[in-house]
């Protein structure tokens, strides 16, 4: 009985930015419990096709759609096409995002706005067009991928932190407005994860690696697979009375002030 709470068979899940990294890990999790995946990216059709093949090889039903999540006309057309070709979207994971590491006093306004557009405005755009179908059916799940930077600041990521902090509040406001339609809107706040992007700094002796390992009570970087359970929970019936919550998957970083570097 309990296992059926997490069964997503027959449901369609759109995961933006799901051709690689953490988005791919979460999509794998949803697909493995029965969801049909809608794979989205905007870099190249080849990359989308490769991702679809990756999911297919895992026994997951997946379809790929290339569109820019910051372009409302493109999003509107894509959602209509997905609905026509695959079915109505039951689960939306707003994962697409970028980061630019630049001190604020040196950052160009255009670069700041680009981060805001991708990380904050695009979840609004995609949700706006997906939620209409959810409202009509009186059910749906929206998961916004927030960050520890939704709660904390750090040098050189001011634009990213501003966007992710805004996404946290957007998540809460979406939940406030759409709960009456039996739609749950929650967020996941990943901590520091072992990905291809972090590989160069995840070596013993690297200052940032030592900082993260020392700062995290679990004393390690997260594995992308660690996000699968959180995504499945927030996409499934198991979270039907969870709304406006940010689930931090961070190995305990936000639970502690940290410890001195010479403390075991």
mmCIF file of C-alpha atoms in Angstrom:
data_model
loop_
_atom_site.group_PDB
_atom_site.id
_atom_site.type_symbol
_atom_site.label_atom_id
_atom_site.label_comp_id
_atom_site.label_asym_id
_atom_site.label_seq_id
_atom_site.Cartn_x
_atom_site.Cartn_y
_atom_site.Cartn_z
ATOM 1 C CA UNK A 1 0.000 0.000 0.000
ATOM 2 C CA UNK A 2 2.727 2.455 0.992
ATOM 3 C CA UNK A 3 4.683 1.897 -2.195
ATOM 4 C CA UNK A 4 1.747 3.037 -4.329
ATOM 5 C CA UNK A 5 2.096 6.485 -2.792
ATOM 6 C CA UNK A 6 5.237 6.955 -4.880
ATOM 7 C CA UNK A 7 4.001 5.345 -8.105
ATOM 8 C CA UNK A 8 3.945 7.807 -11.024
ATOM 9 C CA UNK A 9 2.735 5.368 -13.676
ATOM 10 C CA UNK A 10 0.610 7.118 -16.292
ATOM 11 C CA UNK A 11 1.815 10.591 -15.376
ATOM 12 C CA UNK A 12 3.713 12.989 -17.622
ATOM 13 C CA UNK A 13 6.648 14.884 -16.091
ATOM 14 C CA UNK A 14 8.341 17.859 -17.756
ATOM 15 C CA UNK A 15 11.829 18.456 -16.367
ATOM 16 C CA UNK A 16 13.495 21.557 -17.783
ATOM 17 C CA UNK A 17 17.252 21.385 -18.240
ATOM 18 C CA UNK A 18 17.170 17.598 -18.042
ATOM 19 C CA UNK A 19 19.896 16.730 -20.557
ATOM 20 C CA UNK A 20 22.624 16.494 -17.910
ATOM 21 C CA UNK A 21 23.621 16.973 -14.285
ATOM 22 C CA UNK A 22 21.194 17.219 -11.395
ATOM 23 C CA UNK A 23 18.207 17.636 -13.719
ATOM 24 C CA UNK A 24 19.019 14.322 -15.355
ATOM 25 C CA UNK A 25 19.359 12.601 -11.972
ATOM 26 C CA UNK A 26 15.957 13.828 -10.821
ATOM 27 C CA UNK A 27 14.369 12.904 -14.150
ATOM 28 C CA UNK A 28 15.823 9.392 -13.852
ATOM 29 C CA UNK A 29 14.194 9.077 -10.455
ATOM 30 C CA UNK A 30 10.771 10.126 -11.755
ATOM 31 C CA UNK A 31 11.069 7.883 -14.797
ATOM 32 C CA UNK A 32 12.066 4.840 -12.760
ATOM 33 C CA UNK A 33 8.810 5.024 -10.795
ATOM 34 C CA UNK A 34 6.707 5.180 -13.935
ATOM 35 C CA UNK A 35 6.529 8.749 -15.203
ATOM 36 C CA UNK A 36 6.786 9.508 -18.907
ATOM 37 C CA UNK A 37 9.573 12.074 -19.200
ATOM 38 C CA UNK A 38 9.523 15.232 -21.264
ATOM 39 C CA UNK A 39 13.183 16.110 -21.747
ATOM 40 C CA UNK A 40 13.940 19.782 -22.295
ATOM 41 C CA UNK A 41 17.073 21.671 -23.211
ATOM 42 C CA UNK A 42 18.064 24.598 -25.411
ATOM 43 C CA UNK A 43 21.696 23.975 -26.361
ATOM 44 C CA UNK A 44 21.282 21.536 -29.268
ATOM 45 C CA UNK A 45 18.877 18.939 -30.604
ATOM 46 C CA UNK A 46 21.744 16.443 -30.590
ATOM 47 C CA UNK A 47 22.175 16.800 -26.845
ATOM 48 C CA UNK A 48 18.456 16.328 -26.308
ATOM 49 C CA UNK A 49 18.443 13.232 -28.510
ATOM 50 C CA UNK A 50 21.379 11.793 -26.575
ATOM 51 C CA UNK A 51 19.565 12.378 -23.295
ATOM 52 C CA UNK A 52 16.386 10.743 -24.608
ATOM 53 C CA UNK A 53 18.453 7.707 -25.653
ATOM 54 C CA UNK A 54 20.043 7.620 -22.181
ATOM 55 C CA UNK A 55 16.617 7.456 -20.537
ATOM 56 C CA UNK A 56 15.339 4.956 -23.087
ATOM 57 C CA UNK A 57 18.289 2.679 -22.374
ATOM 58 C CA UNK A 58 17.214 2.725 -18.720
ATOM 59 C CA UNK A 59 13.751 1.487 -19.673
ATOM 60 C CA UNK A 60 12.154 4.926 -19.257
ATOM 61 C CA UNK A 61 9.686 6.386 -21.753
ATOM 62 C CA UNK A 62 11.040 9.786 -22.783
ATOM 63 C CA UNK A 63 10.380 12.415 -25.444
ATOM 64 C CA UNK A 64 12.584 15.411 -26.192
ATOM 65 C CA UNK A 65 11.580 19.012 -26.878
ATOM 66 C CA UNK A 66 14.004 21.851 -27.569
ATOM 67 C CA UNK A 67 12.786 25.269 -26.442
ATOM 68 C CA UNK A 68 14.029 28.331 -24.591
ATOM 69 C CA UNK A 69 12.373 28.534 -21.176
ATOM 70 C CA UNK A 70 12.861 32.332 -21.093
ATOM 71 C CA UNK A 71 10.871 32.840 -24.320
ATOM 72 C CA UNK A 72 7.168 32.910 -23.482
ATOM 73 C CA UNK A 73 5.999 32.369 -27.060
ATOM 74 C CA UNK A 74 8.299 29.345 -27.410
ATOM 75 C CA UNK A 75 7.093 27.953 -24.069
ATOM 76 C CA UNK A 76 3.435 28.427 -25.018
ATOM 77 C CA UNK A 77 3.943 26.607 -28.314
ATOM 78 C CA UNK A 78 5.975 23.803 -26.710
ATOM 79 C CA UNK A 79 3.423 23.140 -23.964
ATOM 80 C CA UNK A 80 0.640 22.964 -26.548
ATOM 81 C CA UNK A 81 2.703 20.562 -28.669
ATOM 82 C CA UNK A 82 3.597 18.350 -25.695
ATOM 83 C CA UNK A 83 -0.040 18.213 -24.620
ATOM 84 C CA UNK A 84 -1.112 17.232 -28.122
ATOM 85 C CA UNK A 85 1.624 14.670 -28.787
ATOM 86 C CA UNK A 86 2.227 13.109 -25.358
ATOM 87 C CA UNK A 87 -0.495 14.207 -22.978
ATOM 88 C CA UNK A 88 -1.269 16.708 -20.288
ATOM 89 C CA UNK A 89 1.587 17.563 -17.951
ATOM 90 C CA UNK A 90 1.009 16.270 -14.419
ATOM 91 C CA UNK A 91 4.417 17.125 -12.960
ATOM 92 C CA UNK A 92 6.634 20.119 -13.707
ATOM 93 C CA UNK A 93 10.205 20.396 -12.456
ATOM 94 C CA UNK A 94 11.649 23.860 -13.074
ATOM 95 C CA UNK A 95 15.309 22.875 -13.075
ATOM 96 C CA UNK A 96 16.902 24.912 -15.896
ATOM 97 C CA UNK A 97 19.398 27.386 -14.474
ATOM 98 C CA UNK A 98 22.693 29.192 -14.908
ATOM 99 C CA UNK A 99 25.266 30.779 -12.620
ATOM 100 C CA UNK A 100 27.813 33.505 -13.279
ATOM 101 C CA UNK A 101 30.562 33.885 -10.696
ATOM 102 C CA UNK A 102 31.437 37.569 -10.735
ATOM 103 C CA UNK A 103 31.864 40.075 -7.890
ATOM 104 C CA UNK A 104 28.813 42.333 -7.861
ATOM 105 C CA UNK A 105 30.816 45.516 -8.337
ATOM 106 C CA UNK A 106 32.284 44.065 -11.514
ATOM 107 C CA UNK A 107 29.150 42.432 -12.922
ATOM 108 C CA UNK A 108 27.535 43.848 -16.041
ATOM 109 C CA UNK A 109 23.837 44.626 -15.705
ATOM 110 C CA UNK A 110 23.095 42.477 -18.769
ATOM 111 C CA UNK A 111 24.764 39.470 -17.133
ATOM 112 C CA UNK A 112 22.842 40.034 -13.900
ATOM 113 C CA UNK A 113 19.563 40.184 -15.819
ATOM 114 C CA UNK A 114 20.416 37.019 -17.761
ATOM 115 C CA UNK A 115 20.767 35.045 -14.535
ATOM 116 C CA UNK A 116 17.488 36.460 -13.215
ATOM 117 C CA UNK A 117 15.714 35.613 -16.482
ATOM 118 C CA UNK A 118 16.829 31.981 -16.536
ATOM 119 C CA UNK A 119 16.732 31.195 -12.810
ATOM 120 C CA UNK A 120 13.679 33.188 -11.695
ATOM 121 C CA UNK A 121 11.601 34.446 -14.621
ATOM 122 C CA UNK A 122 11.608 31.166 -16.566
ATOM 123 C CA UNK A 123 10.020 29.137 -13.715
ATOM 124 C CA UNK A 124 7.235 31.734 -13.701
ATOM 125 C CA UNK A 125 6.788 31.520 -17.487
ATOM 126 C CA UNK A 126 6.761 27.716 -17.695
ATOM 127 C CA UNK A 127 4.568 27.309 -14.611
ATOM 128 C CA UNK A 128 2.110 29.908 -15.897
ATOM 129 C CA UNK A 129 1.452 27.889 -19.045
ATOM 130 C CA UNK A 130 1.571 24.418 -17.484
ATOM 131 C CA UNK A 131 -0.620 25.255 -14.506
ATOM 132 C CA UNK A 132 -3.623 26.110 -16.657
ATOM 133 C CA UNK A 133 -4.017 22.434 -17.516
ATOM 134 C CA UNK A 134 -3.486 21.484 -13.876
ATOM 135 C CA UNK A 135 -6.176 23.921 -12.750
ATOM 136 C CA UNK A 136 -8.594 22.457 -15.295
ATOM 137 C CA UNK A 137 -7.938 18.924 -13.970
ATOM 138 C CA UNK A 138 -7.807 19.998 -10.316
ATOM 139 C CA UNK A 139 -4.450 18.345 -9.663
ATOM 140 C CA UNK A 140 -0.766 18.851 -10.294
ATOM 141 C CA UNK A 141 2.741 18.999 -8.856
ATOM 142 C CA UNK A 142 5.257 21.786 -9.456
ATOM 143 C CA UNK A 143 8.810 21.507 -8.112
ATOM 144 C CA UNK A 144 11.079 24.541 -8.328
ATOM 145 C CA UNK A 145 14.781 23.822 -7.997
ATOM 146 C CA UNK A 146 15.965 26.376 -5.500
ATOM 147 C CA UNK A 147 19.368 26.328 -3.781
ATOM 148 C CA UNK A 148 21.112 26.806 -0.480
ATOM 149 C CA UNK A 149 21.582 30.273 -1.962
ATOM 150 C CA UNK A 150 17.835 30.671 -1.410
ATOM 151 C CA UNK A 151 18.781 31.048 2.260
ATOM 152 C CA UNK A 152 22.464 32.053 2.349
ATOM 153 C CA UNK A 153 24.790 34.361 0.456
ATOM 154 C CA UNK A 154 28.283 33.663 -0.828
ATOM 155 C CA UNK A 155 30.952 35.703 -2.560
ATOM 156 C CA UNK A 156 30.645 36.188 -6.351
ATOM 157 C CA UNK A 157 27.176 34.627 -6.741
ATOM 158 C CA UNK A 158 24.997 37.645 -5.973
ATOM 159 C CA UNK A 159 22.838 37.380 -9.093
ATOM 160 C CA UNK A 160 22.301 33.649 -8.567
ATOM 161 C CA UNK A 161 21.452 34.132 -4.884
ATOM 162 C CA UNK A 162 19.044 36.955 -5.738
ATOM 163 C CA UNK A 163 17.306 34.712 -8.279
ATOM 164 C CA UNK A 164 17.163 31.660 -6.022
ATOM 165 C CA UNK A 165 15.974 33.715 -3.053
ATOM 166 C CA UNK A 166 13.253 35.089 -5.295
ATOM 167 C CA UNK A 167 12.396 31.577 -6.473
ATOM 168 C CA UNK A 168 11.866 30.510 -2.880
ATOM 169 C CA UNK A 169 9.281 33.274 -2.424
ATOM 170 C CA UNK A 170 7.751 32.606 -5.848
ATOM 171 C CA UNK A 171 7.320 28.968 -4.781
ATOM 172 C CA UNK A 172 5.477 30.039 -1.642
ATOM 173 C CA UNK A 173 3.244 32.428 -3.582
ATOM 174 C CA UNK A 174 2.446 29.807 -6.222
ATOM 175 C CA UNK A 175 1.444 27.452 -3.421
ATOM 176 C CA UNK A 176 -0.699 30.157 -1.863
ATOM 177 C CA UNK A 177 -2.570 30.881 -5.089
ATOM 178 C CA UNK A 178 -2.935 27.378 -6.500
ATOM 179 C CA UNK A 179 -3.490 25.164 -3.447
ATOM 180 C CA UNK A 180 -7.252 25.644 -3.815
ATOM 181 C CA UNK A 181 -6.980 23.773 -7.139
ATOM 182 C CA UNK A 182 -5.325 20.743 -5.465
ATOM 183 C CA UNK A 183 -1.928 21.759 -6.856
ATOM 184 C CA UNK A 184 1.155 21.384 -4.680
ATOM 185 C CA UNK A 185 4.105 23.685 -5.348
ATOM 186 C CA UNK A 186 7.333 22.989 -3.485
ATOM 187 C CA UNK A 187 11.054 23.488 -3.933
ATOM 188 C CA UNK A 188 14.221 21.452 -3.622
ATOM 189 C CA UNK A 189 17.346 23.202 -2.375
ATOM 190 C CA UNK A 190 20.398 21.147 -3.361
ATOM 191 C CA UNK A 191 23.625 21.542 -1.425
ATOM 192 C CA UNK A 192 27.024 20.854 -2.988
ATOM 193 C CA UNK A 193 27.025 17.908 -5.365
ATOM 194 C CA UNK A 194 29.632 15.857 -7.161
ATOM 195 C CA UNK A 195 29.084 16.644 -10.837
ATOM 196 C CA UNK A 196 31.307 17.083 -13.873
ATOM 197 C CA UNK A 197 31.249 20.828 -13.216
ATOM 198 C CA UNK A 198 32.622 20.464 -9.692
ATOM 199 C CA UNK A 199 35.174 17.764 -10.560
ATOM 200 C CA UNK A 200 38.159 20.175 -10.833
ATOM 201 C CA UNK A 201 37.648 21.412 -7.268
ATOM 202 C CA UNK A 202 36.700 18.070 -5.673
ATOM 203 C CA UNK A 203 40.252 16.962 -5.008
ATOM 204 C CA UNK A 204 41.957 16.546 -1.642
ATOM 205 C CA UNK A 205 43.867 19.657 -0.760
ATOM 206 C CA UNK A 206 41.835 22.029 -2.906
ATOM 207 C CA UNK A 207 40.709 24.865 -0.579
ATOM 208 C CA UNK A 208 37.068 24.770 -1.678
ATOM 209 C CA UNK A 209 36.870 20.969 -1.447
ATOM 210 C CA UNK A 210 38.283 21.080 2.071
ATOM 211 C CA UNK A 211 35.844 23.869 2.950
ATOM 212 C CA UNK A 212 32.784 21.941 1.744
ATOM 213 C CA UNK A 213 33.797 18.658 3.376
ATOM 214 C CA UNK A 214 34.515 20.468 6.641
ATOM 215 C CA UNK A 215 31.359 22.602 6.453
ATOM 216 C CA UNK A 216 29.009 19.680 5.745
ATOM 217 C CA UNK A 217 28.033 17.526 8.765
ATOM 218 C CA UNK A 218 27.896 14.510 6.428
ATOM 219 C CA UNK A 219 31.548 15.352 5.605
ATOM 220 C CA UNK A 220 31.165 14.725 1.876
ATOM 221 C CA UNK A 221 29.753 16.082 -1.375
ATOM 222 C CA UNK A 222 26.309 14.872 -2.359
ATOM 223 C CA UNK A 223 25.839 12.357 -5.147
ATOM 224 C CA UNK A 224 23.282 13.429 -7.810
ATOM 225 C CA UNK A 225 21.300 10.254 -7.025
ATOM 226 C CA UNK A 226 20.665 11.703 -3.559
ATOM 227 C CA UNK A 227 18.130 14.069 -5.167
ATOM 228 C CA UNK A 228 15.982 11.307 -6.646
ATOM 229 C CA UNK A 229 14.047 10.545 -3.464
ATOM 230 C CA UNK A 230 13.216 14.188 -2.821
ATOM 231 C CA UNK A 231 11.961 14.623 -6.391
ATOM 232 C CA UNK A 232 9.850 11.461 -6.238
ATOM 233 C CA UNK A 233 8.350 12.470 -2.889
ATOM 234 C CA UNK A 234 7.357 15.956 -4.051
ATOM 235 C CA UNK A 235 5.999 14.623 -7.361
ATOM 236 C CA UNK A 236 3.911 11.859 -5.808
ATOM 237 C CA UNK A 237 0.761 11.366 -3.744
ATOM 238 C CA UNK A 238 2.992 11.087 -0.691
ATOM 239 C CA UNK A 239 3.251 14.901 -0.629
ATOM 240 C CA UNK A 240 -0.399 15.770 -1.255
ATOM 241 C CA UNK A 241 -0.589 17.932 1.893
ATOM 242 C CA UNK A 242 2.900 19.427 1.551
ATOM 243 C CA UNK A 243 2.773 22.877 -0.016
ATOM 244 C CA UNK A 244 5.084 25.886 -0.172
ATOM 245 C CA UNK A 245 7.950 23.934 1.388
ATOM 246 C CA UNK A 246 11.625 24.086 0.405
ATOM 247 C CA UNK A 247 13.267 20.700 0.972
ATOM 248 C CA UNK A 248 17.003 21.257 1.393
ATOM 249 C CA UNK A 249 19.090 18.251 0.357
ATOM 250 C CA UNK A 250 22.428 19.467 1.665
ATOM 251 C CA UNK A 251 23.952 16.898 4.013
ATOM 252 C CA UNK A 252 23.016 19.114 6.960
ATOM 253 C CA UNK A 253 24.846 22.336 6.030
ATOM 254 C CA UNK A 254 21.922 24.602 6.869
ATOM 255 C CA UNK A 255 21.478 22.882 10.243
ATOM 256 C CA UNK A 256 24.815 23.979 11.640
ATOM 257 C CA UNK A 257 27.069 26.999 12.049
ATOM 258 C CA UNK A 258 29.992 24.783 11.042
ATOM 259 C CA UNK A 259 33.158 23.850 12.895
ATOM 260 C CA UNK A 260 36.773 24.966 13.101
ATOM 261 C CA UNK A 261 38.985 23.463 10.397
ATOM 262 C CA UNK A 262 41.112 21.679 13.011
ATOM 263 C CA UNK A 263 38.147 19.941 14.694
ATOM 264 C CA UNK A 264 37.394 16.300 13.920
#
